[in-house]
Coordinates of N, CA and C in Angstrom, one line a residue:
M1 N 18.0 -12.1 31.3 CA 17.1 -11.9 32.5 C 16.1 -10.8 32.2
Q2 N 16.6 -9.7 31.6 CA 15.8 -8.5 31.4 C 14.6 -8.9 30.4
G3 N 14.9 -9.7 29.4 CA 13.9 -10.2 28.5 C 12.8 -10.9 29.2
Y4 N 13.1 -11.8 30.1 CA 12.1 -12.5 30.9 C 11.2 -11.6 31.7
L5 N 11.8 -10.5 32.3 CA 11.1 -9.6 33.1 C 10.1 -8.8 32.2
I6 N 10.6 -8.4 31.0 CA 9.7 -7.7 30.1 C 8.5 -8.6 29.6
A7 N 8.8 -9.9 29.3 CA 7.8 -10.8 28.9 C 6.8 -11.0 30.1
A8 N 7.3 -11.2 31.3 CA 6.4 -11.4 32.4 C 5.5 -10.1 32.6
G9 N 6.1 -9.0 32.5 CA 5.4 -7.7 32.6 C 4.3 -7.6 31.6
L10 N 4.6 -8.0 30.3 CA 3.6 -8.0 29.3 C 2.4 -9.0 29.6
V11 N 2.8 -10.1 30.1 CA 1.7 -11.1 30.5 C 0.8 -10.6 31.6
V12 N 1.4 -9.9 32.5 CA 0.7 -9.4 33.6 C -0.3 -8.2 33.1
V13 N 0.3 -7.4 32.3 CA -0.5 -6.3 31.7 C -1.7 -6.9 30.9
A14 N -1.4 -7.9 30.1 CA -2.4 -8.5 29.3 C -3.5 -9.2 30.2
M15 N -3.1 -9.8 31.2 CA -4.1 -10.4 32.1 C -5.0 -9.3 32.8
I16 N -4.3 -8.3 33.2 CA -5.1 -7.2 33.8 C -6.1 -6.6 32.8
G17 N -5.6 -6.4 31.6 CA -6.5 -6.0 30.5 C -7.7 -6.9 30.3
L18 N -7.5 -8.2 30.3 CA -8.6 -9.2 30.2 C -9.6 -9.1 31.3
V19 N -9.0 -8.9 32.5 CA -9.9 -8.8 33.7 C -10.8 -7.6 33.6
V20 N -10.1 -6.4 33.2 CA -10.9 -5.2 33.1 C -12.0 -5.3 32.0
I21 N -11.7 -5.9 30.9 CA -12.7 -6.2 29.8 C -13.8 -7.1 30.3
W22 N -13.4 -8.1 31.0 CA -14.4 -9.1 31.6 C -15.3 -8.3 32.6
K23 N -14.8 -7.5 33.4 CA -15.6 -6.8 34.4 C -16.5 -5.8 33.7
V24 N -16.0 -5.1 32.7 CA -16.8 -4.1 32.0 C -17.9 -4.7 31.2
T25 N -17.6 -5.7 30.5 CA -18.6 -6.3 29.6 C -19.4 -7.4 30.2
K26 N -18.9 -8.0 31.2 CA -19.4 -9.2 31.9 C -19.4 -10.5 31.0
S27 N -19.0 -10.3 29.8 CA -19.0 -11.5 28.9 C -18.0 -11.2 27.7
L28 N -17.0 -12.0 27.6 CA -16.1 -11.9 26.5 C -16.8 -12.3 25.2
V29 N -17.8 -13.2 25.3 CA -18.6 -13.6 24.1 C -19.3 -12.4 23.5
R30 N -19.9 -11.6 24.4 CA -20.6 -10.4 23.9 C -19.7 -9.4 23.3
L31 N -18.5 -9.3 23.8 CA -17.5 -8.4 23.3 C -17.1 -8.9 21.9
L32 N -16.8 -10.2 21.7 CA -16.5 -10.8 20.5 C -17.6 -10.6 19.4
F33 N -18.8 -10.8 19.9 CA -20.0 -10.7 19.0 C -20.0 -9.3 18.4
W34 N -19.9 -8.2 19.3 CA -20.0 -6.9 18.8 C -18.8 -6.5 17.9
F35 N -17.6 -7.1 18.2 CA -16.4 -6.8 17.4 C -16.7 -7.4 16.0
V36 N -17.2 -8.6 15.9 CA -17.4 -9.3 14.6 C -18.5 -8.5 13.9
A37 N -19.6 -8.1 14.6 CA -20.6 -7.4 13.9 C -20.1 -6.1 13.3
L38 N -19.3 -5.3 14.1 CA -18.8 -4.1 13.6 C -17.8 -4.3 12.4
L39 N -17.1 -5.4 12.5 CA -16.2 -5.7 11.4 C -16.9 -6.1 10.1
A40 N -18.0 -6.8 10.3 CA -18.8 -7.2 9.1 C -19.5 -5.9 8.5
V41 N -19.9 -5.0 9.3 CA -20.5 -3.8 8.8 C -19.5 -2.9 8.1
A42 N -18.3 -2.9 8.6 CA -17.2 -2.1 8.0 C -16.8 -2.7 6.6
I43 N -16.7 -4.0 6.6 CA -16.4 -4.7 5.3 C -17.5 -4.5 4.3
A44 N -18.7 -4.6 4.7 CA -19.8 -4.4 3.8 C -19.8 -3.0 3.3
A45 N -19.6 -2.0 4.1 CA -19.5 -0.6 3.7 C -18.4 -0.4 2.7
W46 N -17.2 -1.0 3.0 CA -16.1 -0.9 2.1 C -16.4 -1.5 0.7
W47 N -17.0 -2.7 0.8 CA -17.4 -3.4 -0.5 C -18.4 -2.5 -1.3
L48 N -19.4 -1.9 -0.6 CA -20.4 -1.1 -1.4 C -19.7 0.2 -1.9
L49 N -18.8 0.8 -1.1 CA -18.1 2.0 -1.6 C -17.2 1.6 -2.8
G50 N -16.6 0.4 -2.7 CA -15.8 0.0 -3.8 C -16.6 -0.3 -5.1
K51 N -17.7 -0.9 -4.9 CA -18.6 -1.2 -6.0 C -19.1 0.0 -6.8
F52 N -19.3 1.1 -6.0 CA -19.7 2.3 -6.7 C -18.5 3.2 -7.1
G53 N -17.3 2.8 -6.9 CA -16.1 3.5 -7.3 C -15.7 4.7 -6.4
I54 N -16.3 4.7 -5.2 CA -15.9 5.8 -4.3 C -14.6 5.5 -3.6
L55 N -14.4 4.3 -3.2 CA -13.1 3.8 -2.7 C -12.5 2.7 -3.5
A56 N -11.2 2.4 -3.3 CA -10.7 1.3 -4.0 C -11.3 0.0 -3.4
P57 N -11.7 -1.0 -4.3 CA -12.3 -2.2 -3.7 C -11.4 -2.9 -2.8
P58 N -12.0 -3.6 -1.8 CA -11.2 -4.4 -0.9 C -10.5 -5.5 -1.7
P59 N -9.3 -5.8 -1.4 CA -8.5 -6.8 -2.2 C -8.9 -8.2 -1.9
F60 N -9.6 -8.5 -0.9 CA -10.0 -9.9 -0.5 C -11.4 -10.3 -0.8
I61 N -12.2 -9.4 -1.4 CA -13.6 -9.7 -1.8 C -13.8 -9.3 -3.2
P62 N -14.1 -10.3 -4.1 CA -14.3 -10.0 -5.5 C -15.6 -9.1 -5.7
I63 N -15.5 -8.2 -6.6 CA -16.7 -7.3 -6.9 C -17.3 -7.8 -8.2

């Protein structure tokens, strides 16, 4: 029974979080766009730093 209450509480917290994000950004699509854009910039920076030997190269992108 306690496991169900914890799961239900997590669902409620997740739903409240989604509502807050929705209200703040007015669009989850916009939020996803900026997340993907920032992720792409971070991966590109990691790749460039790996190419010049400053950082270890990313394991998932061949140099």
